[in-house]
Short mmCIF file of C-alpha atoms and ligand atoms in Angstrom, two decimals:
data_model
loop_
_atom_site.label_atom_id
_atom_site.label_comp_id
_atom_site.label_asym_id
_atom_site.label_seq_id
_atom_site.Cartn_x
_atom_site.Cartn_y
_atom_site.Cartn_z
CA MET A 1 17.76 33.41 -51.07
CA LYS A 2 14.74 36.08 -50.87
CA THR A 3 12.35 33.35 -51.82
CA LEU A 4 13.45 31.32 -49.60
CA LEU A 5 12.73 33.54 -47.12
CA ILE A 6 8.89 34.19 -48.16
CA LEU A 7 7.93 30.80 -48.15
CA PHE A 8 9.74 30.50 -45.14
CA VAL A 9 7.87 33.20 -43.81
CA PHE A 10 4.47 32.33 -45.44
CA MET A 11 4.72 28.95 -44.35
CA ASN A 12 5.49 29.79 -40.10
CA LEU A 13 2.41 32.04 -41.01
CA ARG A 14 -0.36 29.24 -41.63
CA PRO A 15 -2.68 29.52 -39.07
CA GLY A 16 -1.80 26.81 -36.72
CA HIS A 17 1.93 26.65 -37.92
CA CYS A 18 2.58 29.79 -35.79
CA THR A 19 5.67 28.61 -33.42
CA GLU A 20 4.17 30.47 -30.91
CA THR A 21 1.14 28.39 -30.15
CA ARG A 22 3.51 24.67 -30.58
CA ASP A 23 3.65 22.80 -27.96
CA GLN A 24 7.53 23.38 -26.02
CA ILE A 25 9.90 21.40 -24.15
CA LEU A 26 11.92 24.34 -21.44
CA SER A 27 15.41 23.88 -19.87
CA ILE A 28 15.17 26.26 -16.79
CA THR A 29 17.13 26.89 -14.18
CA PRO A 30 16.20 27.98 -11.23
CA ILE A 31 19.39 30.44 -9.25
CA THR A 32 17.10 31.27 -6.01
CA GLN A 33 14.64 29.85 -3.33
CA GLU A 34 12.42 32.45 -4.63
CA GLN A 35 13.22 31.08 -8.54
CA VAL A 36 12.94 27.59 -6.87
CA ASP A 37 9.69 28.42 -5.51
CA ILE A 38 7.97 30.14 -8.78
CA LEU A 39 8.51 27.23 -11.17
CA LYS A 40 7.50 24.43 -8.43
CA ASN A 41 4.32 26.25 -8.44
CA VAL A 42 4.07 26.84 -12.49
CA SER A 43 4.91 22.93 -12.96
CA THR A 44 1.73 22.30 -10.33
CA GLN A 45 -0.49 25.35 -11.10
CA TYR A 46 -0.47 24.96 -15.32
CA GLU A 47 -1.15 22.18 -17.16
CA THR A 48 2.16 21.11 -18.24
CA SER A 49 4.51 17.85 -17.54
CA LEU A 50 7.71 17.78 -15.47
CA TRP A 51 10.39 15.24 -16.90
CA GLN A 52 13.22 16.27 -15.22
CA PRO A 53 13.21 16.41 -11.90
CA ALA A 54 9.99 13.81 -11.61
CA SER A 55 8.33 15.60 -8.92
CA PRO A 56 7.97 19.01 -8.58
CA GLN A 57 9.78 18.68 -4.91
CA TYR A 58 12.73 18.01 -6.00
CA ILE A 59 13.34 20.84 -7.48
CA LYS A 60 16.22 22.56 -6.28
CA GLU A 61 18.58 25.63 -7.20
CA GLU A 62 21.32 25.90 -9.82
CA THR A 63 19.76 22.37 -10.90
CA GLN A 64 18.39 22.14 -14.51
CA VAL A 65 14.58 21.60 -14.79
CA HIS A 66 13.07 20.51 -17.91
CA LEU A 67 9.33 21.14 -18.95
CA TYR A 68 7.02 19.74 -21.30
CA VAL A 69 4.43 22.88 -21.88
CA PRO A 70 1.33 22.52 -23.82
CA ALA A 71 1.03 25.32 -26.68
CA ASN A 72 -2.65 26.71 -24.01
CA SER A 73 -0.17 27.57 -21.24
CA SER A 74 2.83 28.73 -23.12
CA GLU A 75 2.98 32.09 -23.18
CA THR A 76 1.50 32.09 -19.86
CA VAL A 77 3.97 30.56 -18.69
CA VAL A 78 7.40 32.25 -20.39
CA ASP A 79 5.80 35.31 -19.58
CA LEU A 80 5.75 34.52 -15.66
CA LEU A 81 9.72 33.34 -16.29
CA GLU A 82 10.77 35.91 -18.24
CA LYS A 83 9.36 38.63 -15.44
CA HIS A 84 10.92 36.65 -12.75
CA ASN A 85 14.31 36.80 -14.57
CA ILE A 86 14.14 33.26 -14.19
CA THR A 87 17.07 31.73 -16.67
CA HIS A 88 15.65 29.13 -19.49
CA GLU A 89 16.01 28.04 -22.65
CA VAL A 90 14.00 25.91 -25.63
CA LEU A 91 15.29 22.78 -25.98
CA GLN A 92 12.43 22.44 -28.65
CA ALA A 93 9.63 24.86 -30.03
CA ASN A 94 7.80 22.46 -31.67
CA ALA A 95 7.12 19.17 -29.78
CA ASN A 96 3.78 18.49 -31.93
CA GLU A 97 5.96 17.56 -34.69
CA LEU A 98 8.30 15.54 -32.66
CA ILE A 99 5.93 13.52 -31.51
CA GLU A 100 4.06 12.62 -34.99
CA MET A 101 7.29 11.36 -36.52
CA GLN A 102 7.27 9.24 -33.33
CA THR A 103 3.56 7.76 -34.48
CA LYS A 104 2.93 8.00 -38.14
CA ASN A 105 6.57 6.44 -38.05
CA ASP A 106 4.18 3.12 -37.00
CA SER A 107 2.88 2.87 -40.39
CA THR A 108 5.56 1.10 -43.14
CA ASP A 109 7.12 4.16 -44.76
CA PRO A 110 7.93 2.77 -48.04
CA ARG A 111 10.85 6.21 -48.80
CA SER A 112 12.18 5.49 -45.04
CA GLY A 113 14.99 3.07 -45.20
CA ALA A 114 14.26 2.32 -40.94
CA THR A 115 14.13 -1.10 -40.12
CA PHE A 116 11.33 -1.99 -38.32
CA TYR A 117 13.46 -2.17 -34.65
CA GLU A 118 14.37 1.05 -35.59
CA ARG A 119 10.57 2.46 -35.19
CA TYR A 120 8.35 2.98 -32.45
CA HIS A 121 5.38 0.51 -32.03
CA ASN A 122 2.53 0.78 -30.46
CA LEU A 123 1.14 -2.29 -28.27
CA ASN A 124 -1.25 -4.41 -30.45
CA ASP A 125 1.84 -4.05 -33.08
CA ILE A 126 4.49 -5.53 -29.95
CA TYR A 127 1.95 -7.90 -29.20
CA PHE A 128 2.07 -8.74 -33.13
CA TRP A 129 5.27 -8.68 -32.93
CA ILE A 130 5.47 -11.32 -29.86
CA GLU A 131 3.08 -13.77 -32.00
CA ARG A 132 5.35 -13.64 -34.56
CA ILE A 133 8.93 -13.99 -33.81
CA ILE A 134 6.96 -17.30 -31.06
CA GLN A 135 6.23 -18.41 -34.79
CA ASP A 136 9.09 -18.01 -36.52
CA ASN A 137 11.57 -19.55 -34.14
CA PRO A 138 9.52 -22.03 -31.84
CA SER A 139 12.80 -23.97 -30.79
CA LYS A 140 14.57 -20.55 -28.97
CA VAL A 141 11.96 -18.75 -27.31
CA LYS A 142 9.29 -19.78 -24.86
CA LEU A 143 5.96 -17.71 -24.35
CA ILE A 144 5.28 -16.86 -20.55
CA LEU A 145 1.91 -15.68 -19.51
CA ILE A 146 2.80 -14.05 -16.56
CA GLY A 147 -0.44 -11.86 -14.83
CA SER A 148 -2.06 -9.46 -16.47
CA SER A 149 -2.57 -5.40 -16.30
CA SER A 150 -5.07 -3.48 -14.02
CA GLU A 151 -6.63 -3.25 -17.36
CA LYS A 152 -6.66 -6.64 -17.76
CA ARG A 153 -4.15 -7.09 -20.40
CA PRO A 154 -1.91 -9.60 -20.82
CA LEU A 155 1.91 -9.42 -19.24
CA TYR A 156 3.73 -11.58 -21.94
CA VAL A 157 7.63 -12.77 -20.61
CA LEU A 158 9.69 -14.29 -23.68
CA LYS A 159 12.19 -16.59 -22.63
CA LEU A 160 15.21 -17.27 -24.83
CA SER A 161 16.82 -20.18 -24.39
CA LEU A 162 19.28 -21.01 -27.33
CA ASN A 163 21.47 -23.98 -25.97
CA ASP A 164 20.88 -26.93 -23.44
CA ASN A 165 23.56 -26.29 -21.84
CA PRO A 166 22.62 -28.21 -18.22
CA GLY A 167 22.51 -26.17 -15.14
CA LYS A 168 22.25 -22.70 -17.30
CA LYS A 169 21.47 -19.74 -15.52
CA ALA A 170 19.19 -16.75 -16.78
CA MET A 171 19.18 -12.95 -17.02
CA TRP A 172 16.10 -10.72 -16.35
CA ILE A 173 15.61 -7.75 -18.85
CA ASP A 174 12.57 -5.45 -18.49
CA CYS A 175 11.40 -2.41 -20.55
CA GLY A 176 8.44 -0.07 -20.39
CA ILE A 177 7.67 0.18 -16.74
CA HIS A 178 7.06 3.86 -17.04
CA ALA A 179 5.20 4.57 -20.08
CA ARG A 180 6.56 7.79 -22.06
CA GLU A 181 9.69 6.19 -21.87
CA TRP A 182 8.94 4.51 -25.59
CA ILE A 183 12.98 3.95 -26.03
CA SER A 184 12.93 1.41 -23.49
CA PRO A 185 10.57 -1.26 -25.39
CA ALA A 186 12.38 -0.42 -28.77
CA PHE A 187 15.52 -1.95 -26.49
CA CYS A 188 13.39 -5.13 -25.55
CA LEU A 189 12.58 -5.77 -28.94
CA TRP A 190 15.60 -4.51 -30.22
CA PHE A 191 17.82 -6.80 -28.07
CA VAL A 192 15.70 -10.08 -28.96
CA GLN A 193 15.84 -9.48 -32.39
CA HIS A 194 19.89 -9.32 -31.76
CA SER A 195 20.10 -12.67 -30.32
CA LEU A 196 18.22 -14.23 -32.58
CA SER A 197 20.31 -12.79 -35.88
CA PHE A 198 23.77 -12.81 -34.30
CA TYR A 199 23.43 -16.06 -32.26
CA GLY A 200 26.68 -17.92 -33.36
CA GLN A 201 27.81 -15.18 -35.41
CA ASN A 202 28.60 -12.61 -32.91
CA GLN A 203 31.59 -13.68 -30.26
CA ASP A 204 29.93 -12.13 -27.47
CA ILE A 205 26.40 -12.84 -27.66
CA THR A 206 26.91 -16.40 -28.46
CA PHE A 207 29.13 -16.60 -25.32
CA ILE A 208 26.16 -15.31 -23.27
CA LEU A 209 23.59 -17.03 -24.75
CA ASN A 210 25.72 -20.41 -24.22
CA ASN A 211 25.42 -19.69 -20.35
CA MET A 212 22.19 -18.19 -19.78
CA ASP A 213 18.38 -17.99 -20.69
CA VAL A 214 17.44 -14.95 -21.00
CA TYR A 215 14.06 -13.31 -19.53
CA ILE A 216 12.29 -10.65 -21.59
CA LEU A 217 9.43 -8.46 -20.74
CA PRO A 218 9.15 -5.81 -23.58
CA VAL A 219 5.97 -3.95 -21.69
CA LEU A 220 6.14 -3.58 -18.14
CA ASN A 221 3.47 -1.50 -17.95
CA PRO A 222 0.71 -2.07 -20.99
CA ASP A 223 -2.33 0.22 -20.03
CA GLY A 224 0.53 2.99 -19.31
CA TYR A 225 2.14 2.11 -22.98
CA ASP A 226 -1.46 1.87 -24.31
CA TYR A 227 -2.17 5.49 -23.25
CA THR A 228 0.63 7.47 -23.87
CA TRP A 229 -0.50 6.19 -28.19
CA THR A 230 -3.78 7.15 -27.69
CA THR A 231 -4.35 9.88 -25.10
CA ASN A 232 -1.61 11.16 -23.57
CA ARG A 233 2.04 11.07 -24.42
CA MET A 234 3.63 12.08 -21.38
CA TRP A 235 1.69 9.51 -19.55
CA ARG A 236 4.30 7.51 -16.55
CA LYS A 237 2.60 5.54 -13.83
CA ASN A 238 0.14 2.75 -14.90
CA ARG A 239 -3.96 3.56 -15.16
CA SER A 240 -5.37 1.79 -11.90
CA VAL A 241 -7.65 3.96 -10.48
CA SER A 242 -7.59 4.94 -6.63
CA LYS A 243 -10.69 4.53 -4.61
CA SER A 244 -9.68 7.38 -2.28
CA SER A 245 -8.92 10.67 -4.40
CA GLY A 246 -10.53 9.25 -8.39
CA CYS A 247 -6.53 10.23 -9.37
CA ILE A 248 -4.99 7.22 -11.95
CA GLY A 249 -1.92 6.06 -12.04
CA VAL A 250 0.80 4.37 -9.45
CA ASP A 251 4.77 4.59 -10.21
CA LEU A 252 5.46 0.72 -10.49
CA ASN A 253 8.88 1.69 -9.54
CA ARG A 254 8.27 2.94 -6.81
CA ASN A 255 5.41 -0.26 -5.83
CA PHE A 256 8.03 -2.45 -4.70
CA ASP A 257 8.65 -3.74 -1.36
CA ALA A 258 12.44 -2.03 -0.46
CA ASN A 259 12.31 0.61 1.88
CA TRP A 260 8.46 1.38 0.01
CA CYS A 261 6.96 4.17 0.58
CA THR A 262 9.72 7.01 1.99
CA GLU A 263 11.73 9.74 0.88
CA GLY A 264 11.57 10.03 -2.29
CA ALA A 265 7.74 8.38 -3.43
CA SER A 266 4.83 10.38 -2.23
CA ASN A 267 1.33 8.40 -0.33
CA ASP A 268 -1.00 11.10 -2.83
CA PRO A 269 -2.08 9.31 -5.87
CA CYS A 270 -2.34 12.61 -7.85
CA THR A 271 1.17 12.83 -8.17
CA GLU A 272 3.50 11.31 -10.95
CA ILE A 273 5.52 9.16 -7.63
CA TYR A 274 2.69 7.76 -5.72
CA CYS A 275 3.74 4.71 -4.24
CA GLY A 276 0.07 2.71 -4.25
CA GLU A 277 -2.02 1.14 -1.24
CA PHE A 278 1.00 -1.33 0.04
CA PRO A 279 3.89 -2.55 -1.94
CA GLU A 280 2.87 -5.13 -4.65
CA SER A 281 -0.62 -3.14 -4.45
CA GLU A 282 -0.40 -3.35 -8.55
CA PRO A 283 -1.00 -6.48 -10.56
CA GLU A 284 1.87 -5.51 -13.29
CA SER A 285 5.03 -4.91 -9.99
CA GLN A 286 3.03 -8.27 -8.12
CA ALA A 287 3.06 -9.88 -11.44
CA VAL A 288 7.17 -9.62 -11.88
CA ALA A 289 7.77 -9.77 -8.21
CA ASP A 290 5.86 -13.57 -8.05
CA PHE A 291 7.96 -14.35 -11.31
CA LEU A 292 10.97 -13.84 -9.72
CA ARG A 293 10.38 -15.20 -6.29
CA ASN A 294 9.74 -18.33 -8.57
CA HIS A 295 13.18 -18.10 -10.18
CA LYS A 296 15.43 -16.29 -8.08
CA ASP A 297 17.70 -19.79 -7.70
CA GLU A 298 17.60 -19.49 -11.46
CA VAL A 299 17.98 -15.78 -12.61
CA GLN A 300 21.27 -13.93 -11.57
CA LEU A 301 21.69 -10.85 -13.39
CA TYR A 302 18.20 -8.20 -13.15
CA PHE A 303 18.58 -5.75 -15.84
CA SER A 304 15.03 -2.29 -15.64
CA ILE A 305 15.79 -0.29 -18.61
CA HIS A 306 14.23 3.29 -18.58
CA SER A 307 15.29 6.73 -20.24
CA TYR A 308 16.40 9.48 -20.06
CA SER A 309 19.24 10.94 -18.79
CA GLN A 310 21.75 8.18 -19.99
CA MET A 311 23.23 6.44 -16.60
CA LEU A 312 23.80 2.78 -15.57
CA LEU A 313 22.56 2.49 -12.07
CA PHE A 314 22.48 0.01 -9.33
CA PRO A 315 21.60 -0.12 -5.39
CA TYR A 316 20.89 0.95 -3.58
CA SER A 317 18.17 3.86 -4.56
CA CYS A 318 15.96 3.54 -1.77
CA SER A 319 18.91 3.91 0.81
CA ARG A 320 22.05 6.07 1.44
CA GLU A 321 23.42 2.54 2.00
CA GLU A 322 26.65 0.98 -0.10
CA ALA A 323 25.16 -2.85 -1.71
CA GLU A 324 27.62 -5.22 0.21
CA ASN A 325 29.03 -5.82 -3.51
CA HIS A 326 29.01 -2.46 -4.58
CA LYS A 327 32.72 -2.54 -5.56
CA ASP A 328 31.84 -4.90 -8.21
CA LEU A 329 28.99 -3.48 -9.23
CA LEU A 330 30.73 0.46 -9.94
CA GLU A 331 33.29 -1.56 -11.86
CA MET A 332 31.00 -3.19 -14.25
CA THR A 333 29.26 0.00 -15.14
CA ARG A 334 32.22 1.69 -15.33
CA GLU A 335 33.83 -0.62 -17.81
CA ALA A 336 30.37 -0.15 -19.69
CA ALA A 337 29.96 3.30 -19.54
CA GLN A 338 33.85 3.12 -20.59
CA LYS A 339 32.52 0.81 -23.97
CA ILE A 340 29.81 3.32 -25.10
CA ARG A 341 32.75 6.45 -24.82
CA ARG A 342 34.90 4.11 -26.81
CA TYR A 343 32.57 2.55 -29.82
CA TYR A 344 29.88 5.50 -29.54
CA ARG A 345 31.39 8.33 -28.02
CA ASN A 346 28.72 8.72 -25.48
CA THR A 347 28.71 9.39 -22.40
CA TYR A 348 26.61 8.06 -19.41
CA LYS A 349 27.13 8.37 -15.60
CA TYR A 350 27.48 5.73 -13.43
CA GLY A 351 26.84 4.64 -9.84
CA ALA A 352 24.38 3.92 -7.13
CA GLY A 353 21.24 5.22 -7.80
CA SER A 354 20.68 7.31 -4.88
CA LYS A 355 23.66 9.04 -5.03
CA THR A 356 23.41 9.51 -8.83
CA ILE A 357 19.70 10.82 -9.29
CA TYR A 358 17.81 10.71 -6.51
CA LEU A 359 16.25 8.68 -3.54
CA ALA A 360 14.04 6.87 -5.01
CA PRO A 361 12.21 3.86 -2.88
CA GLY A 362 10.46 0.90 -3.98
CA GLY A 363 11.93 0.31 -7.30
CA SER A 364 12.37 -2.66 -8.68
CA ASP A 365 16.24 -3.31 -9.23
CA ASP A 366 16.77 -2.93 -5.14
CA TRP A 367 13.97 -5.18 -4.53
CA ALA A 368 15.52 -8.01 -7.03
CA TYR A 369 18.81 -6.99 -5.37
CA ASN A 370 17.38 -7.55 -2.14
CA LEU A 371 15.57 -10.88 -3.50
CA GLY A 372 19.22 -12.01 -3.55
CA ILE A 373 19.93 -11.50 -7.97
CA LYS A 374 23.58 -9.66 -6.72
CA TYR A 375 23.70 -8.30 -10.18
CA SER A 376 20.56 -5.95 -10.57
CA PHE A 377 20.90 -2.74 -12.44
CA THR A 378 18.68 -0.01 -13.63
CA PHE A 379 19.33 1.82 -16.88
CA GLU A 380 18.62 5.51 -18.42
CA LEU A 381 19.07 5.34 -22.24
CA GLN A 382 19.40 8.73 -24.25
CA ASP A 383 19.17 11.57 -24.21
CA VAL A 384 20.38 14.00 -21.70
CA GLY A 385 17.24 16.24 -21.94
CA GLN A 386 17.64 17.52 -25.85
CA TYR A 387 14.24 15.12 -27.11
CA GLY A 388 13.83 13.63 -23.89
CA PHE A 389 10.75 11.18 -23.91
CA LEU A 390 10.53 12.00 -27.75
CA LEU A 391 13.88 10.90 -28.77
CA PRO A 392 13.13 10.95 -32.74
CA PRO A 393 13.27 7.24 -34.31
CA SER A 394 16.35 8.16 -36.49
CA HIS A 395 18.33 7.86 -33.02
CA ILE A 396 16.71 4.56 -31.92
CA SER A 397 19.57 2.44 -33.15
CA LYS A 398 22.46 4.10 -31.53
CA ALA A 399 20.47 3.87 -28.18
CA CYS A 400 19.77 0.61 -28.36
CA ASN A 401 23.65 -0.14 -29.33
CA GLU A 402 25.17 1.26 -26.35
CA ALA A 403 22.40 -0.04 -24.12
CA LEU A 404 23.35 -3.32 -25.65
CA ILE A 405 27.06 -2.97 -24.93
CA ALA A 406 26.54 -2.42 -22.19
CA VAL A 407 24.49 -5.53 -21.44
CA LYS A 408 26.82 -7.55 -23.03
CA THR A 409 29.84 -6.01 -20.90
CA ILE A 410 28.19 -6.84 -17.82
CA ALA A 411 26.52 -10.02 -18.36
CA LEU A 412 30.49 -10.79 -19.40
CA ARG A 413 31.31 -10.34 -16.24
CA VAL A 414 29.16 -11.93 -14.14
CA ILE A 415 28.97 -15.55 -16.44
CA GLU A 416 33.16 -15.26 -15.77
CA LYS A 417 32.22 -14.15 -11.51
CA THR A 418 29.70 -17.28 -11.21
N1 LIG B 1 14.37 7.45 -12.92
C1 LIG B 1 13.73 6.54 -12.61
C2 LIG B 1 12.95 6.40 -11.39
O1 LIG B 1 12.41 7.79 -11.23
C3 LIG B 1 14.75 5.63 -12.05
C4 LIG B 1 15.28 6.35 -10.61
C5 LIG B 1 16.62 4.83 -10.10
N2 LIG B 1 15.40 4.23 -9.15
C6 LIG B 1 15.90 2.73 -9.17
N3 LIG B 1 15.18 2.62 -8.33
N4 LIG B 1 16.89 2.64 -9.57
O2 LIG B 1 12.02 5.30 -10.93
ZN1 LIG B 2 11.81 5.74 -15.97
#
């Protein structure tokens, strides 16, 4: 015991391993308006990254704020919180280590039992994976180039078509619209793998694929995703440069034509929820919108995969109005959440976006809904903040299986109805 203790102290005293100098994730709950204002200041003045809510303007009393605080500002920030008696809790004391765990995992470690799908992959590896899937399954998977990103990377959609029933409908799944939400692309890969491996084995996926083709866009925002691997793990937006301000990035999930740039988005290019110059100003959102417009009679079901907060959302997020088929959508997400609870013992909230999280205009789900895709969903996968965007690779399988059962539950209901 004594030796262990000494060893522990020794390890912590090694240069660069002192706990106070690591990046931290804090959960902070302001109680008074004064504390709210201080916190808004902290998140804008210091070099921090606001995880929840998406923008400082939505910080309010008695609501948890999740803040990523880099080592160099952590002492100042914590001192400030303590000076003003603001309740806070350290969710992660060493976020650097979490980031390392996620990236070094990309190379095959023979000692780890994790499969390819239980690890995170950088953009190049995802492009290689796409190539291999196409080569290995030429009759089942087609590659569709729907456009290119602002830094000219290709936007590839995989079309899964496992059966040639005439008049088949389709579902769409996009992942990685927000760069730092790494579990999202991981889910798209997971879904493809599951479909190809379990078609003809698993009853639900077989039935679904007999009745629907699937269009999958594994990384909607490749520039941002690449940037989170090379430069800044906390990046959210795409990487296009605003001419007026020099600031970088449009929030692609504020760039669609659904009450574009109203409350819940910002016209300031330097914010995390910048809506862009005009609807579909960005090549990524335009490519998706063009593709769906061209396939709108075929695509009945739309999913956009995000993280984190464990929610199954449906329109509207761009207004407080109820969707015309609100009851159906609510019932579908209720059933999906119930399955997740029963099979995976985990809790997901469900409901219309505007009432369940916050007003968020210009989202792809609302836009797809208004185009006529009446079953349109945004999933927020694990977790609820313990690791946030830094969900460890060891959690990928459970997180993806939860989302998978939700996708399947809803797809089965949609097939039943049509
Ligand atoms: N958290 C995501 C975002 O900020 C989704 C919010 C819900 N909005 C939506 N349109 N579904 O973009
Ligand atoms: Zn997101």
